[in-house]
Amino acid sequence: MNKRKICVVTGTRAEYGLLYWLMKEIEDDESFELQVAVTGMHLSPEFGLTYKMIEQDGFKIDEKIEMLLSSDTPVGIATSLGLGTIGFASAFERLKPDILVVLGDRFETMAAAQAAMIARIPIAHLYGGEVTEGAIDEAIRHSITKMAHYHFVSTDSYRRRVIQLGEHPDRVFNVGAIGLENICRMQLLTKTELEESIDFSLGEVNFLVTYHPVTLDRIGPKETMMELFAALDYFPDAKIIFTKPNSDTDGRIISQMIDEYVSKNPSRSIAFTSLGQLRYLSAIQHVDLVLGNSSSGIIEVPSFKKPTINLGNRQRGRLRTDSIIDCEEQRSSIINAIQLGISKEFQRKLQTFRSPYGEGDVSLKIIEILRKVDYKDSLMKSFFDLK
């Protein structure tokens, strides 16, 4: 029996962390041949050359597609998108996959999807239908949905939205959020193990902070970061773990400002380009709250019964639980949100909140569907009209 060649694309550390278990299940399945194509931040020294982590996990990397420029300006990102499309076109010609698996809404994913669409390679897309009104990710995600042939979504409401975009219901599957799978399947670090791993001692109160550029905001991130730092200074006894942003527009500005803040506050703060999934999830387990505008604060953090302080508009529109406290990107609003999050009353309420994103048994559901679909009849799509 000929094995079906399934090519999985990853361009960032966070994305790979989400795809890890699915890649393992594909690799271990006798009916599949796993192909791994890495690109973007994985190949950048600035972001830690995280492709090495993929190899250390035992995966064979079949293609490395260089596309990331040193510039994070709009022109630089658009140029990277073009380079990525060219690189993926050549890679797919060599790999000849039966189906391409992509996740999310980043420009690296867009490049891979564009090349696959032209090459007549069926596309399976994880996590269409979601909404992030403050970022260009929104338009990229919906564009990939229209290029894709199979859709794995995380909630029923997102499934309805993909169908609303004209995708046939028979090709749209609610499998839950894949990010929760790591929480279920990983043996997380104890507090002592985490402290030893990151060479940083936690305190009585601890914050995990991740702030990404709001790519549809014309103002830029400097003012917001200053407001965020001022709010953090209002809690001088809190220990702070920063994780730096991805290679989005103006991401380097944020990284530089974080480095400057940590250099001025070395005893109470530390910053990482990449914690990796194990240390990141372990950190969530041992901090008092998560602060920033990352999707992980909306999807993964509530499963730990920890509060998320969600800044600004980047995640506006995404389905959320009551454990998420939205606030404006102003110091007074951030301070008030933190005070609410660490209050005893809110901490008690956390135990009653439930996540809308499933139970974490995602990869096996996707594998079962990938076994059954007829890839050869996938390319022809008709627009599904709502009645």
Coordinates of C-alpha atoms in Angstrom, one line a residue:
M1 CA 0.0 0.0 0.0
N2 CA 1.3 3.4 -1.0
K3 CA 1.6 5.7 2.0
R4 CA -0.1 9.1 1.7
K5 CA 2.5 11.9 2.0
I6 CA 1.3 14.5 4.4
C7 CA 3.4 17.7 4.5
V8 CA 3.2 19.8 7.6
V9 CA 4.5 23.4 7.5
T10 CA 5.7 25.3 10.5
G11 CA 7.2 28.8 10.7
T12 CA 7.3 29.7 14.4
R13 CA 8.1 28.1 17.7
A14 CA 4.5 28.5 19.0
E15 CA 3.0 27.0 15.9
Y16 CA 5.4 24.0 16.1
G17 CA 4.4 23.5 19.8
L18 CA 0.8 23.2 18.7
L19 CA 1.5 20.8 15.8
Y20 CA 3.9 18.5 17.7
W21 CA 1.4 15.8 18.7
L22 CA -0.3 15.8 15.3
M23 CA 3.1 15.4 13.7
K24 CA 3.9 12.5 16.0
E25 CA 0.6 10.8 15.2
I26 CA 1.2 11.2 11.5
E27 CA 4.7 9.8 11.8
D28 CA 3.6 6.8 13.8
D29 CA 0.7 6.0 11.5
E30 CA 1.5 3.2 9.0
S31 CA -0.7 4.7 6.3
F32 CA 1.1 8.1 6.2
E33 CA 4.5 9.4 5.4
L34 CA 5.3 12.6 7.3
Q35 CA 7.0 15.4 5.5
V36 CA 8.2 18.5 7.5
A37 CA 8.8 21.9 5.9
V38 CA 10.2 24.6 8.1
T39 CA 10.5 28.3 7.4
G40 CA 10.3 31.8 8.9
M41 CA 11.5 32.2 12.5
H42 CA 12.8 28.6 12.8
L43 CA 15.7 29.5 10.4
S44 CA 16.6 32.8 12.0
P45 CA 19.5 33.2 14.5
E46 CA 17.7 36.2 15.9
F47 CA 14.8 34.0 17.0
G48 CA 16.9 31.1 18.2
L49 CA 17.3 28.8 15.2
T50 CA 14.4 26.8 16.6
Y51 CA 14.5 24.3 13.7
K52 CA 17.1 22.6 15.9
M53 CA 14.4 21.9 18.5
I54 CA 12.4 20.1 15.9
E55 CA 15.3 17.9 15.0
Q56 CA 16.1 17.3 18.7
D57 CA 12.5 16.0 19.0
G58 CA 13.4 13.4 16.5
F59 CA 11.7 14.7 13.4
K60 CA 13.4 14.7 10.0
I61 CA 13.2 18.1 8.3
D62 CA 12.6 17.6 4.6
E63 CA 12.7 21.2 3.4
K64 CA 14.0 24.5 4.8
I65 CA 12.5 27.5 3.1
E66 CA 14.3 30.7 3.8
M67 CA 12.0 33.7 3.6
L68 CA 12.5 35.9 6.6
L69 CA 14.2 39.2 6.1
S70 CA 15.9 41.3 8.8
S71 CA 13.3 44.0 8.3
D72 CA 10.0 43.9 10.1
T73 CA 8.5 46.8 8.2
P74 CA 5.4 46.4 6.1
V75 CA 7.6 46.3 3.0
G76 CA 9.9 43.7 4.6
I77 CA 7.0 41.4 5.6
A78 CA 5.4 41.7 2.2
T79 CA 8.8 40.9 0.5
S80 CA 9.2 37.9 2.9
L81 CA 5.7 36.7 1.8
G82 CA 6.8 36.8 -1.8
L83 CA 10.1 35.0 -1.1
G84 CA 8.2 32.3 0.8
T85 CA 5.8 31.7 -2.0
I86 CA 8.7 31.2 -4.4
G87 CA 10.5 28.9 -2.0
F88 CA 7.5 26.7 -1.2
A89 CA 6.7 26.4 -4.9
S90 CA 10.1 24.8 -5.4
A91 CA 9.9 22.7 -2.2
F92 CA 6.5 21.2 -3.2
E93 CA 7.8 20.3 -6.6
R94 CA 10.4 18.2 -4.9
L95 CA 8.3 16.8 -2.2
K96 CA 5.1 16.2 -4.2
P97 CA 2.9 15.8 -1.1
D98 CA -0.6 14.3 -1.3
I99 CA -1.9 16.9 1.1
L100 CA -0.6 20.0 2.9
V101 CA -1.4 20.7 6.6
V102 CA -1.1 24.3 7.8
L103 CA -2.1 26.0 11.0
G104 CA -3.3 29.5 11.8
D105 CA -3.0 32.9 10.2
R106 CA 0.6 34.0 9.8
F107 CA 2.2 35.3 6.6
E108 CA 4.5 32.2 6.4
T109 CA 1.4 30.0 6.3
M110 CA -0.2 32.2 3.6
A111 CA 2.9 31.7 1.5
A112 CA 2.7 28.0 1.8
A113 CA -1.0 27.9 1.0
Q114 CA -0.6 30.1 -2.1
A115 CA 2.1 27.8 -3.5
A116 CA 0.1 24.7 -2.7
M117 CA -3.1 26.1 -4.3
I118 CA -1.3 26.8 -7.6
A119 CA 0.4 23.4 -7.5
R120 CA -3.0 21.7 -7.1
I121 CA -2.1 20.2 -3.7
P122 CA -5.1 19.8 -1.3
I123 CA -4.8 21.9 1.8
A124 CA -6.0 21.0 5.3
H125 CA -6.2 24.1 7.5
L126 CA -6.4 24.2 11.2
Y127 CA -8.3 26.9 13.0
G128 CA -10.2 28.9 10.4
G129 CA -13.3 30.8 11.4
E130 CA -11.6 32.6 14.3
V131 CA -11.7 36.4 14.7
T132 CA -8.8 38.7 15.6
E133 CA -10.0 42.1 14.6
G134 CA -6.9 44.0 15.6
A135 CA -4.4 42.1 13.4
I136 CA -3.9 41.4 9.7
D137 CA -4.1 37.8 10.8
E138 CA -7.8 38.1 10.4
A139 CA -7.7 38.6 6.6
I140 CA -4.9 36.0 6.2
R141 CA -6.9 33.4 8.1
H142 CA -10.0 33.9 6.0
S143 CA -8.0 33.9 2.8
I144 CA -6.4 30.5 3.7
T145 CA -9.9 29.2 4.5
K146 CA -10.9 29.9 0.9
M147 CA -7.8 28.2 -0.5
A148 CA -8.2 25.2 1.8
H149 CA -10.1 22.0 1.1
Y150 CA -10.5 20.6 4.6
H151 CA -11.0 22.6 7.8
F152 CA -10.3 21.7 11.4
V153 CA -11.9 24.2 13.7
S154 CA -12.0 24.6 17.5
T155 CA -15.6 25.4 18.3
D156 CA -19.1 25.1 16.7
S157 CA -19.4 28.8 16.3
Y158 CA -16.1 28.8 14.2
R159 CA -17.4 25.9 12.2
R160 CA -20.5 27.9 11.3
R161 CA -18.4 30.9 10.3
V162 CA -16.3 28.7 7.9
I163 CA -19.5 27.4 6.4
Q164 CA -20.7 31.0 6.1
L165 CA -17.6 31.7 4.0
G166 CA -19.0 29.2 1.5
E167 CA -17.2 26.0 2.6
H168 CA -19.2 22.8 2.5
P169 CA -20.3 21.5 5.9
D170 CA -19.0 18.0 5.0
R171 CA -15.5 19.4 4.9
V172 CA -15.6 21.4 8.1
F173 CA -14.8 19.5 11.4
N174 CA -15.0 20.8 15.0
V175 CA -12.1 18.9 16.7
G176 CA -11.4 21.4 19.5
A177 CA -8.3 23.5 20.2
I178 CA -5.1 21.6 19.6
G179 CA -3.3 23.8 22.1
L180 CA -5.1 22.0 24.9
E181 CA -3.5 18.7 23.8
N182 CA -0.1 19.7 25.2
I183 CA -1.7 20.4 28.6
C184 CA -3.2 17.0 28.7
R185 CA -0.3 15.0 27.3
M186 CA 2.9 16.8 28.6
Q187 CA 4.4 16.2 32.0
L188 CA 4.8 19.8 33.1
L189 CA 7.7 21.0 35.2
T190 CA 7.4 21.5 39.0
K191 CA 8.1 25.0 40.3
T192 CA 11.6 24.1 41.3
E193 CA 12.3 22.4 37.9
L194 CA 11.0 25.5 36.1
E195 CA 13.1 27.9 38.2
E196 CA 16.2 25.8 37.5
S197 CA 15.4 25.6 33.8
I198 CA 15.1 29.3 33.3
D199 CA 17.6 30.3 36.0
F200 CA 15.1 32.6 37.7
S201 CA 13.5 32.5 41.1
L202 CA 9.7 33.1 41.3
G203 CA 8.3 35.2 44.1
E204 CA 5.1 35.5 46.0
V205 CA 3.4 37.1 43.0
N206 CA 4.3 36.2 39.4
F207 CA 3.3 37.5 36.0
L208 CA 3.8 35.9 32.5
V209 CA 3.8 38.6 29.9
T210 CA 3.5 38.2 26.1
Y211 CA 2.7 41.3 24.0
H212 CA 2.6 41.1 20.1
P213 CA 2.3 44.0 17.7
V214 CA -1.3 45.1 16.9
T215 CA -0.6 45.0 13.1
L216 CA -3.7 47.1 12.1
D217 CA -2.8 49.9 14.6
R218 CA -1.2 52.8 12.9
I219 CA 0.1 54.3 16.2
G220 CA 2.8 51.6 16.8
P221 CA 3.7 49.7 20.0
K222 CA 6.0 52.2 21.8
E223 CA 3.4 54.1 23.7
T224 CA 1.5 50.9 24.7
M225 CA 4.7 49.3 26.0
M226 CA 5.5 52.3 28.1
E227 CA 2.0 52.1 29.6
L228 CA 2.5 48.4 30.2
F229 CA 5.8 48.9 31.9
A230 CA 4.3 51.6 34.1
A231 CA 1.6 49.3 35.2
L232 CA 4.0 46.5 36.0
D233 CA 6.0 49.0 38.1
Y234 CA 2.9 49.5 40.2
F235 CA 3.5 45.9 41.5
P236 CA 7.2 46.2 42.5
D237 CA 7.2 42.8 44.4
A238 CA 5.9 40.9 41.4
K239 CA 8.3 38.7 39.4
I240 CA 7.9 38.9 35.6
I241 CA 8.6 36.5 32.9
F242 CA 8.5 38.1 29.4
T243 CA 8.3 36.1 26.2
K244 CA 9.1 38.1 23.1
P245 CA 6.9 38.6 20.1
N246 CA 7.0 36.9 16.7
S247 CA 8.4 38.4 13.5
D248 CA 5.4 40.6 12.9
T249 CA 5.6 44.3 11.8
D250 CA 7.3 46.3 14.6
G251 CA 8.1 43.1 16.6
R252 CA 11.7 44.1 17.0
I253 CA 10.7 47.4 18.6
I254 CA 8.9 45.5 21.4
S255 CA 11.7 43.1 21.9
Q256 CA 14.2 45.9 22.3
M257 CA 12.0 47.7 24.8
I258 CA 11.6 44.4 26.8
D259 CA 15.4 44.0 26.9
E260 CA 15.8 47.5 28.1
Y261 CA 13.2 47.0 30.9
V262 CA 14.8 43.7 32.0
S263 CA 18.3 45.3 32.1
K264 CA 16.9 48.0 34.5
N265 CA 15.0 45.4 36.6
P266 CA 17.2 42.3 36.6
S267 CA 16.2 41.0 40.0
R268 CA 12.5 40.9 39.2
S269 CA 12.3 40.2 35.5
I270 CA 13.6 38.0 32.7
A271 CA 13.0 37.7 29.0
F272 CA 13.0 34.8 26.5
T273 CA 13.0 34.7 22.7
S274 CA 11.5 31.2 23.0
L275 CA 10.5 29.3 26.2
G276 CA 9.3 26.3 24.2
Q277 CA 6.0 24.6 24.9
L278 CA 7.1 22.7 28.0
R279 CA 8.5 25.7 29.8
Y280 CA 5.8 28.0 28.6
L281 CA 2.9 25.8 29.8
S282 CA 4.8 25.1 33.0
A283 CA 5.2 28.8 33.6
I284 CA 1.5 29.3 33.2
Q285 CA 0.9 26.7 35.8
H286 CA 3.1 28.5 38.4
V287 CA 2.4 32.2 37.8
D288 CA -0.6 34.1 39.2
L289 CA -1.8 35.6 35.9
V290 CA -0.9 35.9 32.2
L291 CA -0.8 39.4 30.7
G292 CA -0.7 40.6 27.1
N293 CA -2.5 40.0 23.9
S294 CA -1.6 36.5 22.8
S295 CA -4.1 33.9 21.6
S296 CA -2.7 31.5 24.2
G297 CA -4.2 33.8 26.9
I298 CA -7.6 33.2 25.4
I299 CA -7.3 29.5 24.5
E300 CA -4.8 27.7 26.7
V301 CA -4.6 29.8 29.9
P302 CA -8.2 29.3 31.1
S303 CA -7.6 25.5 31.2
F304 CA -5.1 26.2 34.1
K305 CA -7.8 28.1 36.0
K306 CA -5.6 31.2 35.8
P307 CA -6.7 34.8 34.9
T308 CA -5.7 36.4 31.6
I309 CA -5.3 40.2 31.4
N310 CA -6.0 40.8 27.7
L311 CA -4.7 44.1 26.4
G312 CA -6.4 46.1 23.6
N313 CA -7.9 44.9 20.4
R314 CA -5.6 42.3 18.9
Q315 CA -7.8 39.4 20.1
R316 CA -11.1 41.2 19.8
G317 CA -13.8 39.0 18.5
R318 CA -12.3 35.7 19.6
L319 CA -14.5 33.4 21.7
R320 CA -13.6 33.6 25.4
T321 CA -14.4 32.5 28.9
D322 CA -15.1 34.7 32.0
S323 CA -11.6 34.2 33.2
I324 CA -10.3 36.7 30.7
I325 CA -10.3 40.3 31.8
D326 CA -10.2 42.8 28.9
C327 CA -8.6 46.2 29.5
E328 CA -7.4 49.2 27.5
E329 CA -3.8 49.7 26.7
Q330 CA -3.5 52.4 29.4
R331 CA -1.7 52.0 32.7
S332 CA -4.7 52.7 35.0
S333 CA -6.8 50.2 33.1
I334 CA -4.0 47.6 33.2
I335 CA -3.5 48.1 36.9
N336 CA -7.2 47.8 37.7
A337 CA -7.3 44.5 35.6
I338 CA -4.3 43.1 37.4
Q339 CA -5.8 43.9 40.8
L340 CA -9.0 42.2 39.9
G341 CA -7.2 39.2 38.5
I342 CA -5.2 38.5 41.7
S343 CA -8.0 39.3 44.1
K344 CA -9.2 36.4 46.3
E345 CA -12.8 36.8 45.0
F346 CA -11.8 36.4 41.3
Q347 CA -9.5 33.6 42.2
R348 CA -12.4 31.7 43.7
K349 CA -14.6 32.3 40.6
L350 CA -11.9 30.9 38.3
Q351 CA -12.7 27.4 39.5
T352 CA -16.2 27.6 38.0
F353 CA -15.3 28.8 34.5
R354 CA -15.3 26.3 31.6
S355 CA -13.3 26.5 28.3
P356 CA -15.3 26.4 25.1
Y357 CA -12.4 24.8 23.2
G358 CA -12.9 21.1 23.9
E359 CA -10.9 18.6 26.0
G360 CA -7.6 18.4 24.1
D361 CA -8.1 15.0 22.3
V362 CA -7.5 16.6 18.9
S363 CA -4.7 14.9 17.0
L364 CA -6.4 11.5 16.8
K365 CA -9.6 13.1 15.6
I366 CA -7.7 14.8 12.7
I367 CA -5.8 11.6 11.9
E368 CA -9.1 9.6 11.6
I369 CA -10.5 12.2 9.1
L370 CA -7.2 12.4 7.1
R371 CA -7.4 8.6 6.7
K372 CA -11.0 8.7 5.2
V373 CA -10.9 11.7 2.9
D374 CA -10.3 11.3 -0.9
Y375 CA -7.5 13.7 -1.7
K376 CA -7.8 13.2 -5.4
D377 CA -11.4 14.5 -5.4
S378 CA -10.6 17.4 -3.1
L379 CA -9.5 20.1 -5.5
M380 CA -12.9 20.9 -7.0
K381 CA -14.9 23.0 -4.6
S382 CA -18.4 24.5 -5.0
F383 CA -19.5 27.5 -3.0
F384 CA -21.9 26.4 -0.3
D385 CA -24.8 28.9 -0.1
L386 CA -26.6 29.3 3.2
K387 CA -30.4 28.8 2.8

